[in-house]
Short mmCIF file of C-alpha atoms and ligand atoms in Angstrom, two decimals:
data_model
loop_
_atom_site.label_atom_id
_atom_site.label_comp_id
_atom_site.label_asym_id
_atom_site.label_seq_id
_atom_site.Cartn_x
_atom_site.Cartn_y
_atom_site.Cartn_z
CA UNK A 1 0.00 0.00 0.00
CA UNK A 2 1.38 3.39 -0.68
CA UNK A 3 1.40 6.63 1.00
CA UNK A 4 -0.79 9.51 -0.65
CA UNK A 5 0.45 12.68 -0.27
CA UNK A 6 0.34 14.90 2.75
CA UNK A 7 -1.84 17.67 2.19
CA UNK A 8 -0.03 20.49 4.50
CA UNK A 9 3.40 19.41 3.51
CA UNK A 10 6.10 20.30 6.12
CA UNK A 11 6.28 24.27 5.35
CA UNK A 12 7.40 26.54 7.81
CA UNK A 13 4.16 27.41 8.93
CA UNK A 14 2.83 24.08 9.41
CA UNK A 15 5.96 22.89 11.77
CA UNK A 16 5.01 25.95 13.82
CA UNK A 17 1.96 23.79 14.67
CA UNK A 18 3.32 20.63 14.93
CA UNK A 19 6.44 22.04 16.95
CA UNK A 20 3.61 23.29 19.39
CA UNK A 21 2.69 19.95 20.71
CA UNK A 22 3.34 18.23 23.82
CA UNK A 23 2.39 14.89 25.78
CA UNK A 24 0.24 17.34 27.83
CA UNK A 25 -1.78 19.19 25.28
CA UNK A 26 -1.86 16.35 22.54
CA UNK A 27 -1.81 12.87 24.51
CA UNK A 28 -3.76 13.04 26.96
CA UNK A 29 -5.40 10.41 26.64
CA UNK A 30 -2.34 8.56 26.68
CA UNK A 31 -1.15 9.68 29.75
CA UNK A 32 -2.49 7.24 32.11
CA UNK A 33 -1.16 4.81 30.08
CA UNK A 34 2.79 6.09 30.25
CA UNK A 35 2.93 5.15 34.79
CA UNK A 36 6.01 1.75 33.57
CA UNK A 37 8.94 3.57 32.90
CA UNK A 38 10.37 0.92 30.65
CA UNK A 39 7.86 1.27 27.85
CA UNK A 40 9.01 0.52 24.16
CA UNK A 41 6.50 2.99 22.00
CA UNK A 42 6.44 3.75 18.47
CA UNK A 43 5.36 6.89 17.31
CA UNK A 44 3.95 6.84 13.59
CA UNK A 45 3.53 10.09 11.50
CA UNK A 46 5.78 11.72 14.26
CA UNK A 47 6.37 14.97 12.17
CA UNK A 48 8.67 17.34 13.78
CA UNK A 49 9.25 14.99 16.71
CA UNK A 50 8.17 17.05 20.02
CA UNK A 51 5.65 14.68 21.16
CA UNK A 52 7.70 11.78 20.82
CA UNK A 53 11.15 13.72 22.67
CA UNK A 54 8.10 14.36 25.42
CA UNK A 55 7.27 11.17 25.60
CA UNK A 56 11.03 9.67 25.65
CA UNK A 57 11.77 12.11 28.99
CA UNK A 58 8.31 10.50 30.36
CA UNK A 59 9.87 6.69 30.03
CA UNK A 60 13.37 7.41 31.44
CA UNK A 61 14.04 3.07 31.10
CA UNK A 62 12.39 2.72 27.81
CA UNK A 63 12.66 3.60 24.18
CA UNK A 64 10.79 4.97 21.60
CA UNK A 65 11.06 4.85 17.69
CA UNK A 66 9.43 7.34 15.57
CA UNK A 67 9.07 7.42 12.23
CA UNK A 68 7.82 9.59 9.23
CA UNK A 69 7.93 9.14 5.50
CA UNK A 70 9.97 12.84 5.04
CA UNK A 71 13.55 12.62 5.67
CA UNK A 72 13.33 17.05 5.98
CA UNK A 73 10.92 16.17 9.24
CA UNK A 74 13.06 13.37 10.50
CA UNK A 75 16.27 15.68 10.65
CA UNK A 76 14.38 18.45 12.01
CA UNK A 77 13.59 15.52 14.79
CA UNK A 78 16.32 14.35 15.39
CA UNK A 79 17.94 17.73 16.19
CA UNK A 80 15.19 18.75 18.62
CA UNK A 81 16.13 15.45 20.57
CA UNK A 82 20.05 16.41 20.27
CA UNK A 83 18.92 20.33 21.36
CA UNK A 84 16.92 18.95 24.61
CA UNK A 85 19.69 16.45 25.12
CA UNK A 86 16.81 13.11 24.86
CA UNK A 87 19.28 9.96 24.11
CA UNK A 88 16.21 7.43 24.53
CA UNK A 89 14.44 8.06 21.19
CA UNK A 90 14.99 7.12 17.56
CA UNK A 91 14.29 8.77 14.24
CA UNK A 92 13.33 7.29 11.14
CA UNK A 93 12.44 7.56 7.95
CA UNK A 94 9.80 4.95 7.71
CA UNK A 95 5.96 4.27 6.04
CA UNK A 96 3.76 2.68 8.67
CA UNK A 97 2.71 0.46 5.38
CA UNK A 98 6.27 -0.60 4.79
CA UNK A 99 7.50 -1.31 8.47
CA UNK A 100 9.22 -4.41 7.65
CA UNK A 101 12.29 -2.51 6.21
CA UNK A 102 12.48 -0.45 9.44
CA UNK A 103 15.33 -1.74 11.69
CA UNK A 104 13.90 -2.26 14.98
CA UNK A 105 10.21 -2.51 14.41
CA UNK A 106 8.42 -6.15 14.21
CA UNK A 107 5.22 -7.96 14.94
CA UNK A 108 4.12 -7.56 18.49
CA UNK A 109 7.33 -5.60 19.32
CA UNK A 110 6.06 -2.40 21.28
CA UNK A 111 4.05 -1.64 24.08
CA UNK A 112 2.26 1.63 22.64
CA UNK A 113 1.68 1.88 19.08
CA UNK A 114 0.66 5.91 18.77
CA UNK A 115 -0.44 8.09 16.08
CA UNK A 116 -1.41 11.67 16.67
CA UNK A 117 -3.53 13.11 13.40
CA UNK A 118 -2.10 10.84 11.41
CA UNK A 119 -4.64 8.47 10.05
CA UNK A 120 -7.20 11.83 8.70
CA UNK A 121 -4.21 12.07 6.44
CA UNK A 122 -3.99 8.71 4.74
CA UNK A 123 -6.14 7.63 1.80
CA UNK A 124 -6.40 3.80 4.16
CA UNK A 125 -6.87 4.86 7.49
CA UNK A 126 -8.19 1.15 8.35
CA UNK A 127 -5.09 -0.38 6.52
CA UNK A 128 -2.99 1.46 9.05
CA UNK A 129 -4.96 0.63 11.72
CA UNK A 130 -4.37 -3.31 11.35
CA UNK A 131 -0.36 -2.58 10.97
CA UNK A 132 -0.64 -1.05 13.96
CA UNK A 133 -2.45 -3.57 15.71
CA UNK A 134 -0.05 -5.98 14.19
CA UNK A 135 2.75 -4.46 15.85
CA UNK A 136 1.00 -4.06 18.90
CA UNK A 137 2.07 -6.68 21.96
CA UNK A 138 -0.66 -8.89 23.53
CA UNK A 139 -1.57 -6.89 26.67
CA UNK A 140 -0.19 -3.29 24.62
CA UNK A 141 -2.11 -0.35 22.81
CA UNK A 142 -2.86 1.65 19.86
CA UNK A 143 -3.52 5.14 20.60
CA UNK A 144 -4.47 7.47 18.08
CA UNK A 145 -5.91 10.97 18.54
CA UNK A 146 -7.24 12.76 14.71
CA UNK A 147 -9.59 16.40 15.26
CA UNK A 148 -12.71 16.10 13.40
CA UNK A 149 -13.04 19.29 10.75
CA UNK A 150 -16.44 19.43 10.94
CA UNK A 151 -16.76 19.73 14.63
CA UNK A 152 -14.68 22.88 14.72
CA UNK A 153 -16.28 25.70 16.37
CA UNK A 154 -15.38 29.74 16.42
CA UNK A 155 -16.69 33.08 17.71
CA UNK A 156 -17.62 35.51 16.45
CA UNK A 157 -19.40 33.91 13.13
CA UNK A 158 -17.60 34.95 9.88
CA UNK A 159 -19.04 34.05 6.17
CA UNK A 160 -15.40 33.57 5.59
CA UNK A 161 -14.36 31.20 7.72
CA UNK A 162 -17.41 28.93 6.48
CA UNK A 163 -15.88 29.22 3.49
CA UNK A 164 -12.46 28.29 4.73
CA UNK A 165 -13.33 24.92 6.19
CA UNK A 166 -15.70 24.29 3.09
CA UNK A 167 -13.06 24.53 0.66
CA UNK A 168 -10.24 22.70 3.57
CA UNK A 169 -12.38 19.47 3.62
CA UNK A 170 -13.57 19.44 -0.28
CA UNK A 171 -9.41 19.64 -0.83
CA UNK A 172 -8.73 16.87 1.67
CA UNK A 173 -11.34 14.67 0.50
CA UNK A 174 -10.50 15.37 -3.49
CA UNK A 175 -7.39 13.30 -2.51
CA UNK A 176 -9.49 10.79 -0.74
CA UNK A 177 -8.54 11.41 2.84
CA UNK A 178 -11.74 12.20 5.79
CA UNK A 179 -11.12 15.39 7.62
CA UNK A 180 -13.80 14.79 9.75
CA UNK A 181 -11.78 11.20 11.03
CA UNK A 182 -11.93 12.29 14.83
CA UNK A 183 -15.65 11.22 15.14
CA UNK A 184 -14.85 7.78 13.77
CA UNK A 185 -11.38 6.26 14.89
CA UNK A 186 -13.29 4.01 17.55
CA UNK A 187 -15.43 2.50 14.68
CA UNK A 188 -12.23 1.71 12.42
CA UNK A 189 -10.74 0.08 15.62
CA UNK A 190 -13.73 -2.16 15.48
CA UNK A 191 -13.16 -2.62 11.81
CA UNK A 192 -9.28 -3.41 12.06
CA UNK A 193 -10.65 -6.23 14.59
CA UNK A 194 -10.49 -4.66 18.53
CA UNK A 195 -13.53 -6.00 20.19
CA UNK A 196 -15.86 -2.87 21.20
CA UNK A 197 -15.16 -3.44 25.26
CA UNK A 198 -11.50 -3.23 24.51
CA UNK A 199 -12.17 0.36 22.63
CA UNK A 200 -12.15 3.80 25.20
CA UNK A 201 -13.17 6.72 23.40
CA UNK A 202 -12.56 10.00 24.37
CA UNK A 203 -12.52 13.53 23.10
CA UNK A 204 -10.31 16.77 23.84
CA UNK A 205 -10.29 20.15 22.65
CA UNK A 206 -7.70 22.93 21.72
CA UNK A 207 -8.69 26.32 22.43
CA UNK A 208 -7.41 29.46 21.00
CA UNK A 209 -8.82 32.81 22.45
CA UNK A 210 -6.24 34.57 23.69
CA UNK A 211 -4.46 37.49 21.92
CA UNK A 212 -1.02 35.00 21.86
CA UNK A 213 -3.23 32.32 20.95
CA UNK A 214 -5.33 33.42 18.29
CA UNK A 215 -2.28 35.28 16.45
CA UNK A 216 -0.44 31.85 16.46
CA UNK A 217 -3.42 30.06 15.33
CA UNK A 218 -4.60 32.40 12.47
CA UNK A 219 -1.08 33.38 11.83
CA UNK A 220 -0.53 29.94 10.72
CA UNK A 221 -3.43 28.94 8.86
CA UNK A 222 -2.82 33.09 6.91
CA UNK A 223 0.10 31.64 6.13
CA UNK A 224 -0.63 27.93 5.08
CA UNK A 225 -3.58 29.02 3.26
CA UNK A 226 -0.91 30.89 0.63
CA UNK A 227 2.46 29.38 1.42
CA UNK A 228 2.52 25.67 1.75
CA UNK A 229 1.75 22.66 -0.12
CA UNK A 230 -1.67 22.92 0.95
CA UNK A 231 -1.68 26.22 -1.56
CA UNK A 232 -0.39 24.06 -4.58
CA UNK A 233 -2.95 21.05 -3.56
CA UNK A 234 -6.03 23.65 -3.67
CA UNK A 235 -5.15 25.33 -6.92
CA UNK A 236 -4.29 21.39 -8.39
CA UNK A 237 -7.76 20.07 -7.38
CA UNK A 238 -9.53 23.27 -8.79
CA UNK A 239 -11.87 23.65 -6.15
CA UNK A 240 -9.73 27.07 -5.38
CA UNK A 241 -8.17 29.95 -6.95
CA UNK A 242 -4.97 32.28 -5.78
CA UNK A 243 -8.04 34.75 -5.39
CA UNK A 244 -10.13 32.44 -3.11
CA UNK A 245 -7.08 31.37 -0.95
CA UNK A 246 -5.85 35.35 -1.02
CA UNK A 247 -9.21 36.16 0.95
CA UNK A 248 -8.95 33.39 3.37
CA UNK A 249 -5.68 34.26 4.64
CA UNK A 250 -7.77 37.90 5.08
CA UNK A 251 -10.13 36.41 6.59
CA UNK A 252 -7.64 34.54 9.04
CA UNK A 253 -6.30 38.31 9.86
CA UNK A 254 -9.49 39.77 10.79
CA UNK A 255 -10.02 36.86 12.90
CA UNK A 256 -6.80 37.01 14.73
CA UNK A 257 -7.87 40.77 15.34
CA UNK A 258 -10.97 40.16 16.95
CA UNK A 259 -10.47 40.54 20.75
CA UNK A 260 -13.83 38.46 21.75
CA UNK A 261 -12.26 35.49 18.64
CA UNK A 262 -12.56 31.97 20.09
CA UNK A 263 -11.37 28.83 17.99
CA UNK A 264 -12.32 25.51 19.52
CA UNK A 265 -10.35 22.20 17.45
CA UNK A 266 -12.19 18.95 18.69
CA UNK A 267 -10.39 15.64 19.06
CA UNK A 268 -11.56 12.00 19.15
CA UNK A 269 -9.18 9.58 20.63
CA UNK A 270 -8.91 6.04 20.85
CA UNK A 271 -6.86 3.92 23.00
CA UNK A 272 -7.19 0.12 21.64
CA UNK A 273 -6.00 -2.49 24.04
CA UNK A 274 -4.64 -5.49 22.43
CA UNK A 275 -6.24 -8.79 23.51
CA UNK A 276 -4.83 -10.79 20.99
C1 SAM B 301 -0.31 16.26 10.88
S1 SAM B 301 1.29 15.56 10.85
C2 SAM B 301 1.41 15.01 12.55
C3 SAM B 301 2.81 15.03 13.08
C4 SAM B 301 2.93 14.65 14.55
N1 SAM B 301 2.35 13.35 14.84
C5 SAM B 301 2.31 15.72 15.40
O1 SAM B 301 1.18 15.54 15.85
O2 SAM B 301 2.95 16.76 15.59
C6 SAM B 301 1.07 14.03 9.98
C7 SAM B 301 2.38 13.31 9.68
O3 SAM B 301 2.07 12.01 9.17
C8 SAM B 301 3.09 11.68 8.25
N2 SAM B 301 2.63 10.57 7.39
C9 SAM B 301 1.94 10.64 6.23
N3 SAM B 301 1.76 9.42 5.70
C10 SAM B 301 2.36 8.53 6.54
C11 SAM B 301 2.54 7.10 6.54
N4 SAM B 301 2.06 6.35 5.55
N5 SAM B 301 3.22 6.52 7.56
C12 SAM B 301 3.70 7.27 8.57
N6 SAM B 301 3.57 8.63 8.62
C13 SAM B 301 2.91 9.26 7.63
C14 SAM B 301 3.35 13.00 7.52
O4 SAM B 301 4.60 13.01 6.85
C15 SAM B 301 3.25 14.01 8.64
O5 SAM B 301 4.49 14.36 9.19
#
């Protein structure tokens, strides 16, 4: 199975995002999950690599492997672990549906098997699902966590902004990915062959109100909307124009400007525990 391609690409502005994250406001889920120090955990889709240098300090006697198709995000990773001095972590250039080549990673072989909004970004979410089952230990979990596009919520209401999200998840699903994943990750578990009881589903939110917060968070969707690969996938699928995108990232401005501007980014998670 192949990888499609990743809509946001790894631009500047879209690493600010990813560079954001941390165990606490990403995994939490996970968290009561991480009390054995000794944990082996691989990270799929680990991007810019802060969650999985968080979770490396949070299992001082374990070991975790992450791994991401781009070789640009995987050096960026690796020097983030060098900079904070993390020894206990690996970075890799890997596909989740091409493990077998990856040194270090085999059936049944970690504890944790995580993805954080990964699987709204592959064309076979399910697919990835059962490889990560598969490489799950009996007694281990998946975890995955993947926001839901059509459960995101701002203040004050903006014609624009309905436009924005109209045009994000037409351009994600042109390429045959779900934006709106987060709503359904417990139902692929089921699919990819977890039993229902073994399935906790949970939700968490982002929030952006502040005036730090909202200029990050419009900032960097002003500047995706015009700058990254997202720009060249819109104008490829024709469901955009320079113009269209042009007034978005406006729109994103007049947003970040609006002292009472509240952005709320919902969440589904899933931790999957392996019975089998
Ligand atoms: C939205 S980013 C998430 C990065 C990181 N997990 C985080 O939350 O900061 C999605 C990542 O999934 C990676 N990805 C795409 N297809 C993949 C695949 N088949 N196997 C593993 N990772 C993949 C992309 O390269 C990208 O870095």
């Amino acid at each position: 199975m192949a990888s499609g391609p990743y809509l946001h690409g790894h631009h500047a502005s879209v690493l600010r995002s990813h560079s954001w994250r941390t165990v606490e406001n990403s995994c939490p889920h996970l968290i009561p999950h991480l009390s054995k120090s000794s944990l082996k955990i691989l990270d799929v889709g680990c991007g810019p690599g802060t969650i999985s240098v968080d979770l490396a300090t949070r299992i001082p006697q374990g070991s975790i492997l992450a791994i991401d198709p781009s070789a640009e995000v995987i050096h960026k990773a690796r020097k983030h672990a060098e900079e904070k001095g993390v020894t206990n972590v690996r970075f890799e250039v890997g596909d989740i549906f091409n493990w077998e080549i990856i040194e270090g990673v085999e059936e049944g072989g970690f504890d944790i098997v995580h993805a954080h909004q990964v699987l709204q970004h592959l064309q076979d979410p399910l697919s990835a699902m059962k490889e990560m089952k598969k490489l799950t230990r009996r007694g281990g979990i998946v975890a995955v966590r993947d926001c839901d596009y059509s459960a995101m919520s701002h203040y004050p209401p903006h014609q624009g902004m309905d436009k924005w999200l109209d045009l994000y998840r037409s351009v994600a699903k042109s390429i045959k990915c779900d934006p709106d994943i987060g709503k359904r990750l417990h139902a692929i578990a089921i699919q990819a062959g977890f039993s229902r009881g073994d399935i906790d589903a949970s939700v968490s939110a982002w929030t952006f109100s502040t005036p730090d917060e909202r200029a990050w968070w419009c900032g960097l969707w002003a500047e995706r909307s015009t700058k990254s690969d997202y720009t060249a996938r819109v104008l490829e699928s024709g469901l955009g124009t320079e113009q269209d995108l042009h007034q978005i990232a406006r729109t994103w401005r007049e947003m970040e400007g609006k002292e009472d501007g509240w952005f709320a980014v919902i969440n589904g998670e899933v931790i999957a525990h392996n019975k089998s």
